[in-house]
PDB file of C-alpha atoms in Angstrom:
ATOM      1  CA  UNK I   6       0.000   0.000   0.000  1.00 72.00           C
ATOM      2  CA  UNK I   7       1.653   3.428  -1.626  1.00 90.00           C
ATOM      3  CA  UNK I   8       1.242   6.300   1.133  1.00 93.00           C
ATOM      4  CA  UNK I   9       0.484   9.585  -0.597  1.00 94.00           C
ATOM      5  CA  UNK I  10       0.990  11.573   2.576  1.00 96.00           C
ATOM      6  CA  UNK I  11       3.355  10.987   5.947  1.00 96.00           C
ATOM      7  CA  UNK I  12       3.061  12.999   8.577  1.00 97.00           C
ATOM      8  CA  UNK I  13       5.691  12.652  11.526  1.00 96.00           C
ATOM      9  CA  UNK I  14       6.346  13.551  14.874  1.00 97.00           C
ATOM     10  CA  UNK I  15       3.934  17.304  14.273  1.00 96.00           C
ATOM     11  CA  UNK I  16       3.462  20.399  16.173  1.00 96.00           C
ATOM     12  CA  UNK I  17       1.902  23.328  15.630  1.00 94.00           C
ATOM     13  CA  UNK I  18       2.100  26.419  17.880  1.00 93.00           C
ATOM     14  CA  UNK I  19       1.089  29.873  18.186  1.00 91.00           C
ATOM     15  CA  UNK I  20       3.257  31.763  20.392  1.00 88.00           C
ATOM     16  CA  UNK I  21       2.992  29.982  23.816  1.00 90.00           C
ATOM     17  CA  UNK I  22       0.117  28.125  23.058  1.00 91.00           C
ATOM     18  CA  UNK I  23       0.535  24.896  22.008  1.00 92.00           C
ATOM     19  CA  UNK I  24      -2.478  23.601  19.611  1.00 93.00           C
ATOM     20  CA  UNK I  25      -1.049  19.949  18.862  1.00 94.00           C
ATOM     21  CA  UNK I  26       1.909  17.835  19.180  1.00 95.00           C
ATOM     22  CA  UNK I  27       3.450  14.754  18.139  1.00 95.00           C
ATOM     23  CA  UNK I  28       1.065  13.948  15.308  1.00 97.00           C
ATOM     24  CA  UNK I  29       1.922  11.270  13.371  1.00 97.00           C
ATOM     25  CA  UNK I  30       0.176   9.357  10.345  1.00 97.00           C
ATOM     26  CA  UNK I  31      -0.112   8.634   6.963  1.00 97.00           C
ATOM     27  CA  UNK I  32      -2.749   8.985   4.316  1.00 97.00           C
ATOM     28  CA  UNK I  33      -3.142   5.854   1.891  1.00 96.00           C
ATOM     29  CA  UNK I  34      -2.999   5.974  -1.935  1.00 95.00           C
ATOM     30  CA  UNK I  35      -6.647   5.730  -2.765  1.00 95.00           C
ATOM     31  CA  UNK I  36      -8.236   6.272   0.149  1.00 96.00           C
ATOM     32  CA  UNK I  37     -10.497   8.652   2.054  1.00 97.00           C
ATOM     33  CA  UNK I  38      -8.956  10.216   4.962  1.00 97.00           C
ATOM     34  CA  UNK I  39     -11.041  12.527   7.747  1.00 97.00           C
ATOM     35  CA  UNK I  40      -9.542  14.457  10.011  1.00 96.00           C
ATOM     36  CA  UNK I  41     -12.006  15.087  12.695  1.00 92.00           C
ATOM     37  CA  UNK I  42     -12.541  16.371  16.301  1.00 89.00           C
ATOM     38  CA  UNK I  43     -14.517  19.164  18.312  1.00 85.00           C
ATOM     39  CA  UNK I  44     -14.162  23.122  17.488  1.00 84.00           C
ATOM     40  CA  UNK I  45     -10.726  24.807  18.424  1.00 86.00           C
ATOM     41  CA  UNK I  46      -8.514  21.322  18.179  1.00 89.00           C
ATOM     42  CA  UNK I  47      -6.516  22.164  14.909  1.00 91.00           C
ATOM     43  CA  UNK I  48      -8.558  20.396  12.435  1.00 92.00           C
ATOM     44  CA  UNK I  49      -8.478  23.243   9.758  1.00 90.00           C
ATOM     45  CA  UNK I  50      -4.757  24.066  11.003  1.00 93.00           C
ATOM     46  CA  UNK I  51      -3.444  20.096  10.440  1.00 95.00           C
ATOM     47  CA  UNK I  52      -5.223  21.148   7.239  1.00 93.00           C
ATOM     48  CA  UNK I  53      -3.837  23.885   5.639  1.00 91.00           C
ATOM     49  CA  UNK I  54      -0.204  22.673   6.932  1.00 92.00           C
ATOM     50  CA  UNK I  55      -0.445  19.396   4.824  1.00 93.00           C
ATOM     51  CA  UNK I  56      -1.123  22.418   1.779  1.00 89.00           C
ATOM     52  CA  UNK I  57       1.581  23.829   2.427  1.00 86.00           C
ATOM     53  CA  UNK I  58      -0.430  26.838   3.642  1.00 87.00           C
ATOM     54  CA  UNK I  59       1.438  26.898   7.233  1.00 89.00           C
ATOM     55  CA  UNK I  60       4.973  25.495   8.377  1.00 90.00           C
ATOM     56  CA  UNK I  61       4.828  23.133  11.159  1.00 92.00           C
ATOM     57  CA  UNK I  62       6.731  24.543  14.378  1.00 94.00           C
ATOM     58  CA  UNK I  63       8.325  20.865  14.437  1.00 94.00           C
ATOM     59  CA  UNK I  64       7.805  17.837  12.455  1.00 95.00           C
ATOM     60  CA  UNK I  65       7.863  16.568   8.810  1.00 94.00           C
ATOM     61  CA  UNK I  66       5.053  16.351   6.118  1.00 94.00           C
ATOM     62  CA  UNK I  67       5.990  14.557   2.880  1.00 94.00           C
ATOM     63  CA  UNK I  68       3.039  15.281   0.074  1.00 93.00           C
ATOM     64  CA  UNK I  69       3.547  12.592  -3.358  1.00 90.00           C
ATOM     65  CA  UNK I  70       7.134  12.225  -1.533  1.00 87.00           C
ATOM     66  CA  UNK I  71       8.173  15.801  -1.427  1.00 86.00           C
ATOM     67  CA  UNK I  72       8.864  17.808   1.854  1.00 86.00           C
ATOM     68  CA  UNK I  73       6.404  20.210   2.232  1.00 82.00           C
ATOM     69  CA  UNK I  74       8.664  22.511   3.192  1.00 77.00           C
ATOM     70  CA  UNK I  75      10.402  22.959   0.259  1.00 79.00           C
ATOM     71  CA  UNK I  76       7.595  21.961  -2.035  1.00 71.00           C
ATOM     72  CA  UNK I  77       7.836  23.399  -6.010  1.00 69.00           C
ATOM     73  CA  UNK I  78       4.944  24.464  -7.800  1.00 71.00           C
ATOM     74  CA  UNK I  79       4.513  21.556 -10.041  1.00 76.00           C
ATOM     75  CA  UNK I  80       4.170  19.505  -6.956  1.00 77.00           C
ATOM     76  CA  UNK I  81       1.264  22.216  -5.276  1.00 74.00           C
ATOM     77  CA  UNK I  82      -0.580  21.295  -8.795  1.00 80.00           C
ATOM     78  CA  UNK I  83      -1.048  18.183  -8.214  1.00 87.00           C
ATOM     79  CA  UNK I  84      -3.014  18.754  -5.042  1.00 90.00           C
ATOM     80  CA  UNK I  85      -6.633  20.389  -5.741  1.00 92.00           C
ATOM     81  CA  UNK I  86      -8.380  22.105  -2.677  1.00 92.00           C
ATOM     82  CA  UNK I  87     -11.918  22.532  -2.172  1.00 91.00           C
ATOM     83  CA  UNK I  88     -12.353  25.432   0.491  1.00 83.00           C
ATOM     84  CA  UNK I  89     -15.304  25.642   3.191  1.00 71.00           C
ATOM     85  CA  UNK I  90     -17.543  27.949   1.228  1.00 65.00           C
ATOM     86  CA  UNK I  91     -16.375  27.204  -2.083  1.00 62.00           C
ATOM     87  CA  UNK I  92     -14.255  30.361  -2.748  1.00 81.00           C
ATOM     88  CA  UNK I  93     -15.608  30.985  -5.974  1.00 90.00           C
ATOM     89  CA  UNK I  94     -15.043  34.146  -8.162  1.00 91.00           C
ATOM     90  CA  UNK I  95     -18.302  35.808  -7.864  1.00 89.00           C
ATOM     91  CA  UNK I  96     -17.385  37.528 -11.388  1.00 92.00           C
ATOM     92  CA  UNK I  97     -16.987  34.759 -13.262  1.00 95.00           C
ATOM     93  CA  UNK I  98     -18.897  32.148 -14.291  1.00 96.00           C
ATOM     94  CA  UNK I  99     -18.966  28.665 -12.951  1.00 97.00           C
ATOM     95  CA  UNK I 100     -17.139  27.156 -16.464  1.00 97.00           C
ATOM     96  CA  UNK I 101     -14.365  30.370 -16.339  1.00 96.00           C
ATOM     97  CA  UNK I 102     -14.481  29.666 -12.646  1.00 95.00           C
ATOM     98  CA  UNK I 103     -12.903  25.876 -13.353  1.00 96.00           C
ATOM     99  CA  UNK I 104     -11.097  27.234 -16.643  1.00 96.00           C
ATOM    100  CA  UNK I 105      -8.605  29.560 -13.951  1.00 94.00           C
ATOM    101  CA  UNK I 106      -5.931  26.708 -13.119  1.00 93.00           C
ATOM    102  CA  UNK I 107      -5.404  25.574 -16.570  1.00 95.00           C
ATOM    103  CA  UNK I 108      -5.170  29.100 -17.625  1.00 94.00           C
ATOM    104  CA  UNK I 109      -2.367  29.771 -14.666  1.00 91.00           C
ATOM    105  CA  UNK I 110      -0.619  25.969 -15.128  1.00 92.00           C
ATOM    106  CA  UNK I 111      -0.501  25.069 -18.724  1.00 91.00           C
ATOM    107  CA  UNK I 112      -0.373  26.158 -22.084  1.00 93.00           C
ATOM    108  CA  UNK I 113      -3.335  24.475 -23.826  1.00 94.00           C
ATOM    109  CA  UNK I 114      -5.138  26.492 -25.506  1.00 96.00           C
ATOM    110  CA  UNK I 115      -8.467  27.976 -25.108  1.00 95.00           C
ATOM    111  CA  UNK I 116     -10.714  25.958 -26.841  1.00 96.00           C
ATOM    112  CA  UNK I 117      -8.738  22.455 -25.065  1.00 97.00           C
ATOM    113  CA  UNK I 118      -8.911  24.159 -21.324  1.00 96.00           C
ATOM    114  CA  UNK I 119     -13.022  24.795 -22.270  1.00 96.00           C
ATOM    115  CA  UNK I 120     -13.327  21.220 -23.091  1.00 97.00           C
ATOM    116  CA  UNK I 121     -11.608  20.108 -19.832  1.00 97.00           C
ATOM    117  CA  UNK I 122     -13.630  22.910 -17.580  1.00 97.00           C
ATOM    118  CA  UNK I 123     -17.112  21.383 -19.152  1.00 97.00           C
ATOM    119  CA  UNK I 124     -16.214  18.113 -18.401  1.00 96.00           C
ATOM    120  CA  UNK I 125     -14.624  18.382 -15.181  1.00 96.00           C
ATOM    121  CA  UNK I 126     -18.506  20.544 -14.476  1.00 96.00           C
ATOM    122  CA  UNK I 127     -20.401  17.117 -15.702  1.00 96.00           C
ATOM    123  CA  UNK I 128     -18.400  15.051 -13.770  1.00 93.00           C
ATOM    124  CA  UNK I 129     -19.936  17.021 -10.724  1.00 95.00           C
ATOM    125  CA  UNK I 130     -23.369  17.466 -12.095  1.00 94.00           C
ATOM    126  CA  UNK I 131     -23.504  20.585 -13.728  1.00 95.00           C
ATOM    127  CA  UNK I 132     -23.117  20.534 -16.927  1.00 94.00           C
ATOM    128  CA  UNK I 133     -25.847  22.565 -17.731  1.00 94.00           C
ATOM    129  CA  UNK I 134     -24.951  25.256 -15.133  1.00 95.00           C
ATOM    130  CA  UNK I 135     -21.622  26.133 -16.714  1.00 95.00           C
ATOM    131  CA  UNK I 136     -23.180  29.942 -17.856  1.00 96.00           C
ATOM    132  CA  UNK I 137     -24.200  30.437 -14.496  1.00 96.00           C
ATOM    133  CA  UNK I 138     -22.538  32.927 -11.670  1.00 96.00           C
ATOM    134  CA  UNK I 139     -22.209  31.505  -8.314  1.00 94.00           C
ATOM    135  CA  UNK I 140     -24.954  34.439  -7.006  1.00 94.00           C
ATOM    136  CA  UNK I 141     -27.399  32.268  -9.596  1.00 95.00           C
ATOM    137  CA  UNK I 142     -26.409  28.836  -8.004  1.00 94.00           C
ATOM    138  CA  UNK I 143     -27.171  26.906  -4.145  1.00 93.00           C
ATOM    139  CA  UNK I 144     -25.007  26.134  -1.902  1.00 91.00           C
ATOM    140  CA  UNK I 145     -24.508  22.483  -2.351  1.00 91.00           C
ATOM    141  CA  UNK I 146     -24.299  23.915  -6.164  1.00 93.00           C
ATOM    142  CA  UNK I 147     -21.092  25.851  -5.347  1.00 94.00           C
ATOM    143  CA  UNK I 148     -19.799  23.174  -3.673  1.00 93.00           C
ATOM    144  CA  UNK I 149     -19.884  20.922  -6.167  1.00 94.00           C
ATOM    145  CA  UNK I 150     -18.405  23.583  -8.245  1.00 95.00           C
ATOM    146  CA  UNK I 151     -15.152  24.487  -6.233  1.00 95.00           C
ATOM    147  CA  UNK I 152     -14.816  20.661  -6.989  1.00 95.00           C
ATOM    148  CA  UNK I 153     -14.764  20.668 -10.347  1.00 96.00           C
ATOM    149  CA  UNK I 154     -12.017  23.693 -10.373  1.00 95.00           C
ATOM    150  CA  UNK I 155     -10.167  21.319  -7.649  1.00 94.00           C
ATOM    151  CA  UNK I 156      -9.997  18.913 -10.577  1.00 95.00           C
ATOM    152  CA  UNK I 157      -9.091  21.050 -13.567  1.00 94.00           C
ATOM    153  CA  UNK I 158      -5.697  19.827 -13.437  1.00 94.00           C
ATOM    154  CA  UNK I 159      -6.422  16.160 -12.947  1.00 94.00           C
ATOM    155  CA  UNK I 160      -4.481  16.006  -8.662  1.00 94.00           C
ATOM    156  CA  UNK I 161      -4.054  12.480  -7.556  1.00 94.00           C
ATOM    157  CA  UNK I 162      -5.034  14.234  -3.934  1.00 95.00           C
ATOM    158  CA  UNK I 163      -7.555  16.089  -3.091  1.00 96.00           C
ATOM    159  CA  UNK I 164      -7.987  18.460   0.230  1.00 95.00           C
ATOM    160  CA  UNK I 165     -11.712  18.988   0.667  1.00 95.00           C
ATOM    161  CA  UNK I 166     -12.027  21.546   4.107  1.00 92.00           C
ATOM    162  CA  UNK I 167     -15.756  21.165   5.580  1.00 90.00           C
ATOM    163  CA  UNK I 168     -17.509  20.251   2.162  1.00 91.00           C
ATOM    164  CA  UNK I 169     -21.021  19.229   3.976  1.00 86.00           C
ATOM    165  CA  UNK I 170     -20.506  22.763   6.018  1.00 83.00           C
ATOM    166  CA  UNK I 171     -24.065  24.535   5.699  1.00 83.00           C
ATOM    167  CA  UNK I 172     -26.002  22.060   3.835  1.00 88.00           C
ATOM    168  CA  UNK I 173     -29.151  20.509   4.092  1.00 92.00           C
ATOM    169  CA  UNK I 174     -29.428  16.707   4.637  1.00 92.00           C
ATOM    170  CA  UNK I 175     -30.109  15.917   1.267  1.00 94.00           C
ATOM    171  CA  UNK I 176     -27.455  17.819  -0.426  1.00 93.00           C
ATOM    172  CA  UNK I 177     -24.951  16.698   2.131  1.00 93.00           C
ATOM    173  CA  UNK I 178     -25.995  13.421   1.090  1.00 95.00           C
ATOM    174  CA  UNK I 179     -25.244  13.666  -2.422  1.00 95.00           C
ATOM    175  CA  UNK I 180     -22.377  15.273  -2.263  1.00 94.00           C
ATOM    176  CA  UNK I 181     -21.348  12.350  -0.001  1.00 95.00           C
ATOM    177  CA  UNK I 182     -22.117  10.265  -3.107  1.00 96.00           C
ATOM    178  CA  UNK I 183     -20.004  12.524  -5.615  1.00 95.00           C
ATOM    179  CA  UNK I 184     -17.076  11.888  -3.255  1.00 96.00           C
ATOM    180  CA  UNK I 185     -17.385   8.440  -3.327  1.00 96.00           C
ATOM    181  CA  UNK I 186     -17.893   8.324  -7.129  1.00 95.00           C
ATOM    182  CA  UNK I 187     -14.840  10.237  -7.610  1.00 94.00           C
ATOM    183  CA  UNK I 188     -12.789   8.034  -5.229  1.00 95.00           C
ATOM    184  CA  UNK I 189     -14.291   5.191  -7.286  1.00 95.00           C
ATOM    185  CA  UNK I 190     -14.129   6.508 -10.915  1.00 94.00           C
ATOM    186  CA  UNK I 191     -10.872   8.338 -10.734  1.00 93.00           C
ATOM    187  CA  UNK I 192      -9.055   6.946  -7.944  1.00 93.00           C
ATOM    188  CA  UNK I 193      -8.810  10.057  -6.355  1.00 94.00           C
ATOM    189  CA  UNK I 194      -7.013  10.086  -2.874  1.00 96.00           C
ATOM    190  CA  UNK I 195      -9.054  12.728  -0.387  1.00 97.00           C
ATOM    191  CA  UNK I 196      -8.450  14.495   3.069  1.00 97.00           C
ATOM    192  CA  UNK I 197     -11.912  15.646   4.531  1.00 96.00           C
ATOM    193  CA  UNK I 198     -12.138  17.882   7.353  1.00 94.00           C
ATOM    194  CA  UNK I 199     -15.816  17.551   8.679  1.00 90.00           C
ATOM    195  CA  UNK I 200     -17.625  17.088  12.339  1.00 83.00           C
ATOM    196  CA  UNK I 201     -20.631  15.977  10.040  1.00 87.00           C
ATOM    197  CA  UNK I 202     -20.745  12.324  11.734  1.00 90.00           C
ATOM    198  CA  UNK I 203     -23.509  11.027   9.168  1.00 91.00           C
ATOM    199  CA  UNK I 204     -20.896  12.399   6.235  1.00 93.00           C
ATOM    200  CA  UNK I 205     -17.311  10.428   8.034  1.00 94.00           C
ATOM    201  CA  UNK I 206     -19.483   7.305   8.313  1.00 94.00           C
ATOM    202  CA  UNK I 207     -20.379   7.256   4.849  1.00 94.00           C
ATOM    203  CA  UNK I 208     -17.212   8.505   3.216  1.00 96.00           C
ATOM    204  CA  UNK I 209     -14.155   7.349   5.865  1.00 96.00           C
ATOM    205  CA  UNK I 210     -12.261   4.356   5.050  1.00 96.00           C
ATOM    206  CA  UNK I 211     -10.240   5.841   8.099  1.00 96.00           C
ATOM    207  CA  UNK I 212     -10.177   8.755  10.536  1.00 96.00           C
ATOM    208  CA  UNK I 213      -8.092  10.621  12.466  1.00 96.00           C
ATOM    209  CA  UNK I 214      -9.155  12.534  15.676  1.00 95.00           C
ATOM    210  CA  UNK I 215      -7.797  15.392  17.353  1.00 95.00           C
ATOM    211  CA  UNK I 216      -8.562  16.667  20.641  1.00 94.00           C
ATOM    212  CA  UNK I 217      -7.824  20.311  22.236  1.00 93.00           C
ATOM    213  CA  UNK I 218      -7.540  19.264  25.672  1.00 93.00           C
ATOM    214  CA  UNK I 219      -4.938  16.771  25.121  1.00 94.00           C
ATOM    215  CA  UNK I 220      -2.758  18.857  22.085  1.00 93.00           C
ATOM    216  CA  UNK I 221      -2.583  15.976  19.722  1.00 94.00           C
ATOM    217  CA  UNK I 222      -4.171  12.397  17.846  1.00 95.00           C
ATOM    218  CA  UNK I 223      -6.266  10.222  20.432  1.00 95.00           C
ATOM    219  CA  UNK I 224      -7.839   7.890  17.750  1.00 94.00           C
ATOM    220  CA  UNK I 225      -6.961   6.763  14.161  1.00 95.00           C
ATOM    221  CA  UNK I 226      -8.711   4.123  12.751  1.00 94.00           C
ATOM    222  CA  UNK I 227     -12.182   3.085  10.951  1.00 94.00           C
ATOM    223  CA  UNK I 228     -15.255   5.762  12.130  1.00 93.00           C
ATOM    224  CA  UNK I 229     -17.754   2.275  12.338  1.00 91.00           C
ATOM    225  CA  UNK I 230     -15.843   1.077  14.977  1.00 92.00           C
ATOM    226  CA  UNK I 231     -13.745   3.338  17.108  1.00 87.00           C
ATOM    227  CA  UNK I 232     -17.032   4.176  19.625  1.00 83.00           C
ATOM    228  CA  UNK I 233     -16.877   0.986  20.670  1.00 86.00           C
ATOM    229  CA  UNK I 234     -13.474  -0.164  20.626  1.00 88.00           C
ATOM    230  CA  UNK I 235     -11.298   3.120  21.475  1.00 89.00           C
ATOM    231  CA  UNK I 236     -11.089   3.601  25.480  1.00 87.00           C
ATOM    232  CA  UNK I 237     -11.072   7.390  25.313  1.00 91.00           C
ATOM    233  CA  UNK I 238     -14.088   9.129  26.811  1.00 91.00           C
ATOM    234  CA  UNK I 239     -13.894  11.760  24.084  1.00 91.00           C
ATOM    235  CA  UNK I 240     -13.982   9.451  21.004  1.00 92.00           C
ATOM    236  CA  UNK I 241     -16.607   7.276  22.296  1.00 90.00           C
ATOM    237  CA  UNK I 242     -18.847  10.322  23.049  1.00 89.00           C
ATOM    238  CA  UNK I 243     -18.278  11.780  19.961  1.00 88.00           C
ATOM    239  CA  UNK I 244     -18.942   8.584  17.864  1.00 88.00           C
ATOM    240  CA  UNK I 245     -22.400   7.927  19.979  1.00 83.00           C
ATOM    241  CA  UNK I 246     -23.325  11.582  19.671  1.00 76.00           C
ATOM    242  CA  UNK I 247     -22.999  11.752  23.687  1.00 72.00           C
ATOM    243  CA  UNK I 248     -21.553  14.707  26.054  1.00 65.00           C
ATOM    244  CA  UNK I 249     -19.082  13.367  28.000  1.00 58.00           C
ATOM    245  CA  UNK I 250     -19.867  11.439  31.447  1.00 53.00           C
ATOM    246  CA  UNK I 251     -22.860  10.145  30.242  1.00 49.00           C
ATOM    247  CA  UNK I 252     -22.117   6.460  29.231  1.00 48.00           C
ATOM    248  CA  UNK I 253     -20.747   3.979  31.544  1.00 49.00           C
TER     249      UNK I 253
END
């Protein structure tokens, strides 16, 4: 089993405050990872350090077996990101919106990066929506979007930060499925960062958990099982949806 990402020994601080520490795993070729755990633990941080968006204050993060640290910008393309709202240019449209990175990264010419933008847009469902602003569009609509431009320039990884964020039931549902069908139709390795515990148990092959109070990882493992067989008080009451203290 190839690992896209490794992650050792990592801390993160800010000033004197310590968020986490000694984080260590790795994220499997093919696979969907979560990275989950209550508000103010370092989710979105862990997150935007394996983007290369923030150094680590100790530890090493290897991306497609590159150093983060020192990562080149041919390496940063082959990593899409799906932000929590989207992030789309409200001036353009949604197909000029997905056109951007091949404009920036590559040379093709127009008429080639339209033909990629449409069908990276019908691989997400909106095909016919590519004239549209994202003022015209939902939520789950913009979501799905951001996607699409994620996977203009065809990333073996994918960072997706909060993608059910904001949605109803339904559409967090099916963009559940889209994630899956991705995974499935273009073996497409993804980090998720969601709290959205009917979203990691349909998505997660594995999870990772993070906790404030103790700075660092207290579970890794499969999301179907880890409520039952982890011994932490935290991870079992987040798993069965319980505040702490109130499960023998």
């Amino acid at each position: 089993m190839t690992d896209i990402i490794t992650v050792t020994d990592l801390a993160r601080s800010f000033g004197p405050r310590v968020l986490f520490r000694h984080v260590s795993f790795a994220v499997h070729e093919g696979e969907i990872l979560v990275i989950l755990g209550g508000s103010g633990c370092g989710k979105s941080t862990l997150l935007r350090m394996l983007m290369g968006l923030l150094e680590p204050t100790e530890g090493r993060i290897e991306v497609l077996g590159a150093d983060m640290a020192t990562a080149s910008l041919e390496l940063r393309t082959r990593v899409g990101v799906m932000f929590q709202m989207g992030a789309l240019f409200g001036s353009m449209t949604l197909l000029e919106n997905v056109m951007l990175p091949l404009e920036m990264h590559t040379a093709l010419p127009a008429v080639a990066r339209e033909s990629i933008a449409r069908t990276k847009l019908g691989l997400v469902g909106l095909g016919d929506a590519a004239a549209l602003m994202p003022a015209e569009i939902s939520g789950g609509m913009a979501k799905r979007a951001a996607i699409a431009r994620a996977l203009a320039l065809d990333p073996p990884l994918l960072f997706l930060d909060e993608p059910s964020a904001g949605l109803d039931p339904i559409t967090s549902a099916g963009l559940d499925r889209l994630i899956l069908d991705l995974k499935r139709d273009l073996g497409t390795t993804f980090v998720v960062v969601t709290h959205e515990l009917a979203s990691i148990m349909a998505i997660a092959d594995r999870c990772i958990m993070l906790d404030k109070t103790a700075q660092g990882m207290i579970a890794e493992g499969d999301p179907r099982t880890l409520g039952e067989t982890s011994d932490h008080p935290t991870v079992r009451a987040f798993f069965r949806r319980e505040a702490e203290g109130t499960h023998p």
